[in-house]
Coordinates of N, CA and C in Angstrom, one line a residue:
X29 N 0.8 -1.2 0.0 CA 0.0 0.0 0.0 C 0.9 1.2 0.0
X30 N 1.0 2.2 -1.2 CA 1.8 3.1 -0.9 C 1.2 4.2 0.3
X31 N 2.2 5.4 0.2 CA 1.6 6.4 1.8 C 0.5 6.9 1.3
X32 N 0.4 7.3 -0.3 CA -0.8 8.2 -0.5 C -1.9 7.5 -0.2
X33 N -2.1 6.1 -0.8 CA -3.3 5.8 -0.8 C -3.4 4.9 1.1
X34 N -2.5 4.8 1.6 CA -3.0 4.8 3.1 C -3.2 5.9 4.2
X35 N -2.7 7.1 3.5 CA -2.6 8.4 4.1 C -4.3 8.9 3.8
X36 N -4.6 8.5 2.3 CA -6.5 8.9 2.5 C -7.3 8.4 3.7
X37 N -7.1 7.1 4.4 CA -7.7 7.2 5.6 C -7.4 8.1 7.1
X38 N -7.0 9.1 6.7 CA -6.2 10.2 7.8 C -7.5 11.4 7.1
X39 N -7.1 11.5 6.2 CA -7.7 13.0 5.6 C -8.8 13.1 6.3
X40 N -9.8 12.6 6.3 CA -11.3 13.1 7.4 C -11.3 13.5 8.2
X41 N -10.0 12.9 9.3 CA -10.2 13.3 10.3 C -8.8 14.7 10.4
X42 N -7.8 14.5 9.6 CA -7.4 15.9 9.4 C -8.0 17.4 9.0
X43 N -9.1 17.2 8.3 CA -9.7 18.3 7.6 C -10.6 18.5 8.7
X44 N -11.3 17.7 9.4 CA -12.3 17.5 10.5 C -13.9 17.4 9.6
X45 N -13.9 16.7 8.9 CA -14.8 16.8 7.9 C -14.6 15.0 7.4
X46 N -15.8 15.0 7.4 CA -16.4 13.4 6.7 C -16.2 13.7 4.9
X47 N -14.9 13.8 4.8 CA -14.9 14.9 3.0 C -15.6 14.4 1.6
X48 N -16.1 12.9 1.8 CA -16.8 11.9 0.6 C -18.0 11.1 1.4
X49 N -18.4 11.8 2.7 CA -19.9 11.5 2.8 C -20.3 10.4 3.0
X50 N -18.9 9.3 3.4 CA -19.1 7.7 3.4 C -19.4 7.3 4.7
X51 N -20.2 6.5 4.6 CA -20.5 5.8 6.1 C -19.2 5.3 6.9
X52 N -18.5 4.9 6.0 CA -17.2 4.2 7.4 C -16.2 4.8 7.1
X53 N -16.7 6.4 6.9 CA -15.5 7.5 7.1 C -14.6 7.0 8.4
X54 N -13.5 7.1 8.7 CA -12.9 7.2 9.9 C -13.1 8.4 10.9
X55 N -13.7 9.9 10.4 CA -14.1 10.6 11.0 C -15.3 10.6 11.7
X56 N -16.3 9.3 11.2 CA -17.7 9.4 12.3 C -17.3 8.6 13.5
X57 N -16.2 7.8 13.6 CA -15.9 7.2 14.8 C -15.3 8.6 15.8
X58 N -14.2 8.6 15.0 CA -13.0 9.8 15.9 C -13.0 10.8 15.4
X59 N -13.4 11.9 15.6 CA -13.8 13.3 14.8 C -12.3 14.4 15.5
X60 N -11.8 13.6 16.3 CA -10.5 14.5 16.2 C -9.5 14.3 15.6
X61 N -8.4 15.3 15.6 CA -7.7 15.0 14.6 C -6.5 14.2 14.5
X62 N -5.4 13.3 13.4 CA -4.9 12.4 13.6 C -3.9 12.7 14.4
X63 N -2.8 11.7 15.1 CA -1.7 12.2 15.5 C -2.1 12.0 17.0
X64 N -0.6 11.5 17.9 CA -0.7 11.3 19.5 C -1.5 13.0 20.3
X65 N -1.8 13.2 19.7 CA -1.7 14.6 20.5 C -3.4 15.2 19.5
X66 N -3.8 14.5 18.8 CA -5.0 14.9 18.0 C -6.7 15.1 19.1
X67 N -6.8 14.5 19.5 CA -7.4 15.3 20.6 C -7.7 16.5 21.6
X68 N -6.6 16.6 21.7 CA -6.1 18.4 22.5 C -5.7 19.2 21.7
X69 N -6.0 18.8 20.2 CA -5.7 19.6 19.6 C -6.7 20.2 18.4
X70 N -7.4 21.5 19.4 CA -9.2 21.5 18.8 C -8.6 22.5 17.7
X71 N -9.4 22.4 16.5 CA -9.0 23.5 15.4 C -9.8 25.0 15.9
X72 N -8.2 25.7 15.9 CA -8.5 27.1 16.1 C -9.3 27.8 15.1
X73 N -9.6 29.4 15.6 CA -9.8 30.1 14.8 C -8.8 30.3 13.4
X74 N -9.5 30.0 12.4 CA -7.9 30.8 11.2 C -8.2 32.1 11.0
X75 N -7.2 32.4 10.5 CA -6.7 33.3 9.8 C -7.6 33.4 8.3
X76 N -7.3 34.5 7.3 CA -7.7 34.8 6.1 C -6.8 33.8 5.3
X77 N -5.6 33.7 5.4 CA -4.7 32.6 4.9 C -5.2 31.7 5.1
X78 N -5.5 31.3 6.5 CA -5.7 29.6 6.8 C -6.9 29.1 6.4
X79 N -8.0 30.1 5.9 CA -9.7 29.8 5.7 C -9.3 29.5 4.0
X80 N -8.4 30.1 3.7 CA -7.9 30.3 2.4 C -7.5 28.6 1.8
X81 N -6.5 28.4 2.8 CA -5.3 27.5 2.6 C -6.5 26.0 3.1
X82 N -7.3 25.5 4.2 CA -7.9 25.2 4.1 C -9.3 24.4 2.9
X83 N -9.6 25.7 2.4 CA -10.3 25.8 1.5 C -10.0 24.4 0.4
X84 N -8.3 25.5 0.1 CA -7.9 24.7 -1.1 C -7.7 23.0 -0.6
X85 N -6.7 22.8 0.4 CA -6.2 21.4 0.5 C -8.1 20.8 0.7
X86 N -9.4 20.8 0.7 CA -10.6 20.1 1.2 C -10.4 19.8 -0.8
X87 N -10.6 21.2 -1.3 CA -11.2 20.6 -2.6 C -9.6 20.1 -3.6
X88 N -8.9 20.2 -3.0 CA -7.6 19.7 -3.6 C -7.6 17.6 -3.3
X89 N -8.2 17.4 -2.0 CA -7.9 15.6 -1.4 C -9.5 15.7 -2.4
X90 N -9.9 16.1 -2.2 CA -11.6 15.6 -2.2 C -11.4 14.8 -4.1
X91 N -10.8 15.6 -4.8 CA -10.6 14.8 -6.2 C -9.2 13.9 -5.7
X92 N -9.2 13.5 -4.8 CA -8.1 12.1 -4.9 C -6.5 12.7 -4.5
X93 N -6.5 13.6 -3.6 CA -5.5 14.3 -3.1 C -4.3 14.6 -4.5
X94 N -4.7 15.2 -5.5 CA -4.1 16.1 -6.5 C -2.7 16.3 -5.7
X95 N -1.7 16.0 -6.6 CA -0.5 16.6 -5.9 C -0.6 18.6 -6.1
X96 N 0.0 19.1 -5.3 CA 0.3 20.8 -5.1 C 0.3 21.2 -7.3
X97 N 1.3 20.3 -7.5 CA 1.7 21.2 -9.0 C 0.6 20.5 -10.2
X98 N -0.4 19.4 -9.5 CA -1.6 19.4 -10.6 C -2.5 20.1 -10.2
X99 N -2.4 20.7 -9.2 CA -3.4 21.4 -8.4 C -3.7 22.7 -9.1
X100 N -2.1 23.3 -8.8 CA -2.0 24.6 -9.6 C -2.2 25.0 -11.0
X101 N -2.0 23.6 -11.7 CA -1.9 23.8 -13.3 C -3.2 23.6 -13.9
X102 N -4.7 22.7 -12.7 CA -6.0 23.7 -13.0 C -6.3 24.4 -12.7
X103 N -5.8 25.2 -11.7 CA -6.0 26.8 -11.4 C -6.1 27.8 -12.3
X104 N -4.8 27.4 -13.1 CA -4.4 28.4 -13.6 C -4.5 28.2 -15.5
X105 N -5.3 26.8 -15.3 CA -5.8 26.6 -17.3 C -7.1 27.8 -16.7
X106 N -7.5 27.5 -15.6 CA -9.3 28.0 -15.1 C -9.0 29.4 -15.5
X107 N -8.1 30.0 -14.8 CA -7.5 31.5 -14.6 C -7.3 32.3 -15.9
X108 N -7.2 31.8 -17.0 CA -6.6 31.7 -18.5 C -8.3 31.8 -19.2
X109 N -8.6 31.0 -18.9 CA -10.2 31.1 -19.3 C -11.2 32.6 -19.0
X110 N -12.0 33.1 -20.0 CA -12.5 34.1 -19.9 C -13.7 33.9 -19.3
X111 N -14.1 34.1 -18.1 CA -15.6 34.3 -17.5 C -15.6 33.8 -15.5
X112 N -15.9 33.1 -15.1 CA -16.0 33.1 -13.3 C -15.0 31.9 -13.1
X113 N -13.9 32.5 -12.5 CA -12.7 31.4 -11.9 C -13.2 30.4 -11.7
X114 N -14.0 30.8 -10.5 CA -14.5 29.7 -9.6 C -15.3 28.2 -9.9
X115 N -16.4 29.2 -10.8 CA -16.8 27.9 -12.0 C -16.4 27.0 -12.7
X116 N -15.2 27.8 -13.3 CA -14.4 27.2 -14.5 C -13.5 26.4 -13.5
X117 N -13.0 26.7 -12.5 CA -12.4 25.5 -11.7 C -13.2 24.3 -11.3
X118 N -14.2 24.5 -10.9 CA -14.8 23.2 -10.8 C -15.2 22.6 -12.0
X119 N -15.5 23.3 -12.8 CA -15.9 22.7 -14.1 C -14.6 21.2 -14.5
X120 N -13.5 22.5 -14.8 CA -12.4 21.2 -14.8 C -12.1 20.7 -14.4
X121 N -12.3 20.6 -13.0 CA -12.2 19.3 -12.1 C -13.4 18.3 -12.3
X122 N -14.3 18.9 -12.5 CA -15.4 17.7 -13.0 C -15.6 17.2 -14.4
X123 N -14.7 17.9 -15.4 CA -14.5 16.7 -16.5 C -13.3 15.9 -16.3
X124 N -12.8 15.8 -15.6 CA -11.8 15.0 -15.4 C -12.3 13.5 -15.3
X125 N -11.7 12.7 -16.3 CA -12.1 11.2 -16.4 C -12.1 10.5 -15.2
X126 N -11.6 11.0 -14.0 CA -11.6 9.9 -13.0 C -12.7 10.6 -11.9
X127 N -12.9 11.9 -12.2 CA -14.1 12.3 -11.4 C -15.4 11.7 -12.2
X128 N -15.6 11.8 -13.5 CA -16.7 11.0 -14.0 C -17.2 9.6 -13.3
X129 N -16.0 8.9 -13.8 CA -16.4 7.1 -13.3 C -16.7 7.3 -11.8
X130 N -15.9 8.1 -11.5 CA -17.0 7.9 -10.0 C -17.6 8.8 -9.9
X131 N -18.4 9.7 -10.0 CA -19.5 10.3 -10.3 C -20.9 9.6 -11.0
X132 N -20.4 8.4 -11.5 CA -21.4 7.4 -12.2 C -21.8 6.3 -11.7
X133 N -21.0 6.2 -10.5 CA -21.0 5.1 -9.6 C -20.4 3.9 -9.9
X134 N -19.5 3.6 -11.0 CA -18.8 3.0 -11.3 C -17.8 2.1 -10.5
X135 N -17.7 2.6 -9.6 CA -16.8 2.5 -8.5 C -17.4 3.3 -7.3
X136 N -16.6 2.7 -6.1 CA -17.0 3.5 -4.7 C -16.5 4.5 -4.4
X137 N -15.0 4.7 -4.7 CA -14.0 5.9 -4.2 C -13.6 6.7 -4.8
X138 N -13.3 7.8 -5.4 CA -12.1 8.5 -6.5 C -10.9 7.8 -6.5
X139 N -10.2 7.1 -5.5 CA -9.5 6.6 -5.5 C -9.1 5.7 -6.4
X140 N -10.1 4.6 -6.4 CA -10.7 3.3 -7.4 C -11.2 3.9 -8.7
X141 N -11.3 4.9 -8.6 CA -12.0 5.5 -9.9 C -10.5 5.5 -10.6
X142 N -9.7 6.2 -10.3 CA -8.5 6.2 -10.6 C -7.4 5.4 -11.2
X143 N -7.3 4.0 -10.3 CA -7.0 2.4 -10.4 C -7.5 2.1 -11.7
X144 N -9.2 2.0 -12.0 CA -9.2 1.3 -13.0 C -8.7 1.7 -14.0
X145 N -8.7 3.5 -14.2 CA -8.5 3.9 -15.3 C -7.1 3.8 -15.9
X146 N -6.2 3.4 -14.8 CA -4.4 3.3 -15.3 C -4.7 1.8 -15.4
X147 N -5.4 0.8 -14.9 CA -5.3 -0.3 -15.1 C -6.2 -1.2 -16.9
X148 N -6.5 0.2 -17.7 CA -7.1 0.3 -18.8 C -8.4 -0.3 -18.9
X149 N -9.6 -0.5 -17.9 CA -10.5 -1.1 -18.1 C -11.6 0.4 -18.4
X150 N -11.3 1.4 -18.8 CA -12.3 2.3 -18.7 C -12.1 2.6 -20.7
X151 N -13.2 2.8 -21.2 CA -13.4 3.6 -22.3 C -14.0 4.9 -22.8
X152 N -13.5 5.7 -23.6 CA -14.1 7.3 -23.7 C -14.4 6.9 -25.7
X153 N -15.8 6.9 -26.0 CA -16.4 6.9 -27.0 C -15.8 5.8 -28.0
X154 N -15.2 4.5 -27.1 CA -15.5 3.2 -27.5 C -13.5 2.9 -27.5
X155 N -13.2 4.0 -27.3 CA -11.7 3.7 -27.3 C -10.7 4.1 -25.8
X156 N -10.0 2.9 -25.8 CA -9.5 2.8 -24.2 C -8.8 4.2 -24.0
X157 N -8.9 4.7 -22.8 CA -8.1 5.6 -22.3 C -8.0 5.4 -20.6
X158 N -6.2 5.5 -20.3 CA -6.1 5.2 -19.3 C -5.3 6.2 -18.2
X159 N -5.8 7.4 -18.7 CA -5.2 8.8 -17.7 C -6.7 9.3 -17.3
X160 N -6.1 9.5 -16.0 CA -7.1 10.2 -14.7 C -7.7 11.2 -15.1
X161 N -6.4 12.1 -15.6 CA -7.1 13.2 -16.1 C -7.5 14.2 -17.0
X162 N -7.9 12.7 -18.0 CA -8.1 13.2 -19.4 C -9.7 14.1 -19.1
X163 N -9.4 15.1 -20.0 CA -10.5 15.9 -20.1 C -11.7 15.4 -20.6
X164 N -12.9 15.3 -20.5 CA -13.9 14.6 -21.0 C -14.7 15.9 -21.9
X165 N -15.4 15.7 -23.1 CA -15.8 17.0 -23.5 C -17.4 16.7 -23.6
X166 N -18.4 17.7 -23.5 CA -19.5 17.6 -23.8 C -20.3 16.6 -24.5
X167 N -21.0 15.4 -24.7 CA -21.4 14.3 -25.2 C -21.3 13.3 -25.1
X168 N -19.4 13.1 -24.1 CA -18.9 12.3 -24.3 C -19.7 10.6 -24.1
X169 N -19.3 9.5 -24.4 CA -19.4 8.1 -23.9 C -18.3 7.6 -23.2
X170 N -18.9 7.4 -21.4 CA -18.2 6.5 -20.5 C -18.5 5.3 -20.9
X171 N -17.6 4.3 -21.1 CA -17.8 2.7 -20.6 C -16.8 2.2 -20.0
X172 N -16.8 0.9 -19.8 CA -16.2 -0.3 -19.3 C -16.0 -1.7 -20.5
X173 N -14.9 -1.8 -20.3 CA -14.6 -2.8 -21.5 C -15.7 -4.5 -20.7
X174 N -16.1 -5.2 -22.1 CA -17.0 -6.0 -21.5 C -16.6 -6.7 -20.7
X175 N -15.2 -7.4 -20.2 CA -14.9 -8.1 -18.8 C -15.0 -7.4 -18.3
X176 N -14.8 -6.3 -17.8 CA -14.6 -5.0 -16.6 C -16.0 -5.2 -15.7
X177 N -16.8 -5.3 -16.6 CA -18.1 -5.3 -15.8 C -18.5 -6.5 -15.2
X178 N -18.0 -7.9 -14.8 CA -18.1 -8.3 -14.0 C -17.2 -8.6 -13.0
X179 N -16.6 -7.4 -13.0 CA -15.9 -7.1 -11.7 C -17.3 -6.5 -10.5
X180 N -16.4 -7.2 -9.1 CA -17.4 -7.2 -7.6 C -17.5 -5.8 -7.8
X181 N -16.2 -5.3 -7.4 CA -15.7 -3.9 -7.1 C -17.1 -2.5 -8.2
X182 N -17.1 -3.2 -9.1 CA -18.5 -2.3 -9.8 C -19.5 -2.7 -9.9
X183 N -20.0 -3.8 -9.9 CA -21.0 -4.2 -9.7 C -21.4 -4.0 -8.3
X184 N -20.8 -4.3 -7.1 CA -21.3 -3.7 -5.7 C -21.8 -2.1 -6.1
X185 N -20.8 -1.5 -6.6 CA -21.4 0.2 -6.5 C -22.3 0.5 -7.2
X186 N -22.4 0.2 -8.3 CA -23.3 0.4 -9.1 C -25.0 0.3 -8.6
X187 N -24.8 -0.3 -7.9 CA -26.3 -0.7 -7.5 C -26.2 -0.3 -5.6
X188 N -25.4 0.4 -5.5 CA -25.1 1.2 -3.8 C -26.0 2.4 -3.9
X189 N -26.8 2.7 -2.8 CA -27.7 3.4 -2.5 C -26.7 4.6 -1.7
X190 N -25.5 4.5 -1.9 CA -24.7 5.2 -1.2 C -24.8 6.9 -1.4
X191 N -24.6 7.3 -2.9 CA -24.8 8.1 -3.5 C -25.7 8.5 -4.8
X192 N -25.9 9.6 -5.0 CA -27.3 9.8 -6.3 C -26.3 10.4 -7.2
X193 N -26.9 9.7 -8.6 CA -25.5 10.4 -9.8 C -26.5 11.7 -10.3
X194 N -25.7 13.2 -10.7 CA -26.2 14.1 -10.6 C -26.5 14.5 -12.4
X195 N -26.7 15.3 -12.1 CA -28.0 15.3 -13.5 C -27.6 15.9 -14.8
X196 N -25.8 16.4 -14.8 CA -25.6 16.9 -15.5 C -24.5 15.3 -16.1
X197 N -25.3 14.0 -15.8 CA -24.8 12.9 -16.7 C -25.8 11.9 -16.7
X198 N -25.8 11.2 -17.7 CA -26.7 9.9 -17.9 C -26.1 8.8 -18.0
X199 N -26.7 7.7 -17.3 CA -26.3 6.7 -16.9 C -27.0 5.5 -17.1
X200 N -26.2 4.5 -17.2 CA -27.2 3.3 -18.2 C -26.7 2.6 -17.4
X201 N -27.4 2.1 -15.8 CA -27.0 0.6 -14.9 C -26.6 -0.1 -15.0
X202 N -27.5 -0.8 -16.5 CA -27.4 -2.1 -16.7 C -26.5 -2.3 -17.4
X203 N -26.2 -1.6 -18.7 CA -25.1 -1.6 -19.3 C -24.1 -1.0 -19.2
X204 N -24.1 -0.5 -17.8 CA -22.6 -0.1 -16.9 C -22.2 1.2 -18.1
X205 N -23.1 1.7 -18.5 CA -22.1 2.9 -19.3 C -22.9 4.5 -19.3
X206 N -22.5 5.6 -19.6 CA -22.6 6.6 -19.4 C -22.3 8.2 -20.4
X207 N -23.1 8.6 -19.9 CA -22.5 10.4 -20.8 C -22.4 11.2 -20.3
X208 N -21.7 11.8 -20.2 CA -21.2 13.5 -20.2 C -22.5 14.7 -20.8
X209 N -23.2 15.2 -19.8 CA -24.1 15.8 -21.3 C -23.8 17.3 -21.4
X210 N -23.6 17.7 -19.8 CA -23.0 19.4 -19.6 C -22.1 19.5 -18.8
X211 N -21.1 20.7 -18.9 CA -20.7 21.0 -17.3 C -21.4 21.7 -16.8
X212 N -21.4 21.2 -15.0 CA -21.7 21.3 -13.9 C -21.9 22.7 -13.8
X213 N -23.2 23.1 -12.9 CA -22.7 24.7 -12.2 C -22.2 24.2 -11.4
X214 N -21.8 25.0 -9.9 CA -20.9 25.0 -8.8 C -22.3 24.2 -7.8
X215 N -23.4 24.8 -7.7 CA -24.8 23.9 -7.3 C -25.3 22.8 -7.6
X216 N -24.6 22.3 -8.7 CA -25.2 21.2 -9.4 C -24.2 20.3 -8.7
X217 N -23.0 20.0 -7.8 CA -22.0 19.3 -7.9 C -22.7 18.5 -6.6
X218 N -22.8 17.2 -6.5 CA -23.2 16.8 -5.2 C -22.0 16.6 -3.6
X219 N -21.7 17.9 -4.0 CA -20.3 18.1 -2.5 C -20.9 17.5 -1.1
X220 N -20.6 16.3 -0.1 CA -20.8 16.1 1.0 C -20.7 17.5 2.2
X221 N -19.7 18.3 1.9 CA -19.5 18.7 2.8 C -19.5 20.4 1.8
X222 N -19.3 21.9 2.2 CA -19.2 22.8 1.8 C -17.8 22.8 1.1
X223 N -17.9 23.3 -0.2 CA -16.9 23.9 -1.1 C -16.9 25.3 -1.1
X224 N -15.9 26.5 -1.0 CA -15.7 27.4 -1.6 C -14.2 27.8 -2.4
X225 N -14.7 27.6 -3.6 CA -13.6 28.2 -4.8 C -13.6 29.1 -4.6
X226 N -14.1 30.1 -4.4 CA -13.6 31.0 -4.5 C -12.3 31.5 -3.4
X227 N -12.6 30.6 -2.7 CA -11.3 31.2 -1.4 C -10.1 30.5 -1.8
X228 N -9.9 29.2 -2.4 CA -9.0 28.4 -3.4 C -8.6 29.4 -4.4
X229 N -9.4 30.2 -5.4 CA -9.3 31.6 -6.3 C -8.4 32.1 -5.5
X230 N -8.5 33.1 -4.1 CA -8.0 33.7 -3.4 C -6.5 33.7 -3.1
X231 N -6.5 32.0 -2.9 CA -5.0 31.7 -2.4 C -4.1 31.6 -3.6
X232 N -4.4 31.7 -4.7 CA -3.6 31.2 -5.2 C -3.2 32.7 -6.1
X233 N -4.2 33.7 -5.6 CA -4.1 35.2 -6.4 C -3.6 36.0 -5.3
X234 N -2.8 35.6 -4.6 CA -2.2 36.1 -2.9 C -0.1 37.2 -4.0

C-alpha cells in the first residue's frame, strides 16, 4: 500500500470533515484530529490565509488528493479562461475522467475511480483511455470494456444506494455505461461537505 493511498484514511479526520460522505469514514468514529496529541488539539480560529489554505487542501484531497503542482496547473488553465474562476475551476475538475467514473457510480471511491483507469478497463467513445485526467468534452461516452463489468468492485457500486448520480450525466445501470451531457454549475456538484472556490481563487491570487 503506498503512503498516499494509506494516508486517504487520515484525511477526514485531518480536515475534520467526513470529505466523501461515506458511512465508514474514519471521521464518524474519531472526529479529532490524527496524531498522538489529536485530541487536544481543537481547530483554532484561522486566519484569512488559513480559511484560504484550508479551502484549497478540502477541494484539492476531495478529487483524490491532486499533488500541489496538478493542483496549480488547474487553477491556472481556469484563470486563463474568460468568465468566473470559480466555475471554471470546478468545471475542470469535473471533467476529469476519473471524477466521472466515479461520479457514475462505477466505482465506490475516487480513489478506485483512478486504479481502474491506469489499469485500462475504462473507455471514452468506444476507445481505451487510461489517464485520470483526461478531459472529458461535452457528449462524451463513459464505458467499461465487456470483462470490466463483472468485476465485484462495480457491480457492488453500481447498485449502492450510497450516492445519487447528478443530472448533468446519464447513466445506463445495466449496461454499466454513461454520458457526459454538460458542465456542472458549482450547485449542481453533489459536495458532502461545503466547497468554496472561490477562497481556493483567493490563495492562489495572494
Amino acid at each position: 500500500m503506498t503512503k498516499r493511498i494509506s494516508a486517504k484514511y487520515k484525511i477526514d479526520r485531518r480536515l475534520g470533515c467526513n470529505l466523501w460522505g461515506r458511512p465508514k469514514s474514519p471521521y464518524n468514529k474519531r472526529n479529532s484530529r490524527p496524531g498522538q496529541h489529536g485530541a487536544d488539539n481543537q481547530r483554532r480560529k484561522l486566519s484569512d490565509y488559513g480559511n484560504q489554505l484550508f479551502a484549497k487542501q478540502k477541494l484539492k484531497f476531495y478529487y483524490g488528493d491532486l499533488t500541489e503542482k496538478q493542483f496549480r496547473k488547474i487553477y491556472q488553465k481556469a484563470s486563463n479562461i474568460k468568465g468566473d474562476t470559480s466555475q471554471i475551476l470546478i468545471e475542470l475538475l469535473e471533467r476529469r475522467l476519473d471524477a466521472i467514473v466515479y461520479r457514475m457510480k462505477f466505482v465506490p471511491t475516487i480513489f478506485s475511480a483512478r486504479q481502474i483507469i491506469n489499469h485500462g478497463h475504462i473507455k471514452v467513445n468506444g476507445k481505451k483511455v487510461n489517464i485520470p485526467s483526461y478531459s472529458v468534452k461535452d457528449g462524451d461516452e463513459i464505458s467499461l470494456k465487456n470483462e470490466s463489468k463483472e468485476m465485484n468492485l462495480i457491480i457492488e457500486s453500481i447498485v449502492s444506494q450510497e450516492r445519487e448520480i447528478p443530472e448533468y450525466l446519464e447513466v445506463d445501470t445495466k449496461e454499466i455505461k454513461g454520458r457526459f451531457l454538460r458542465a456542472p454549475l458549482i450547485h449542481d456538484v453533489p459536495y458532502p461537505v461545503t466547497m468554496e472556490p472561490n477562497l481556493v481563487i483567493e490563495f492562489y491570487s495572494r
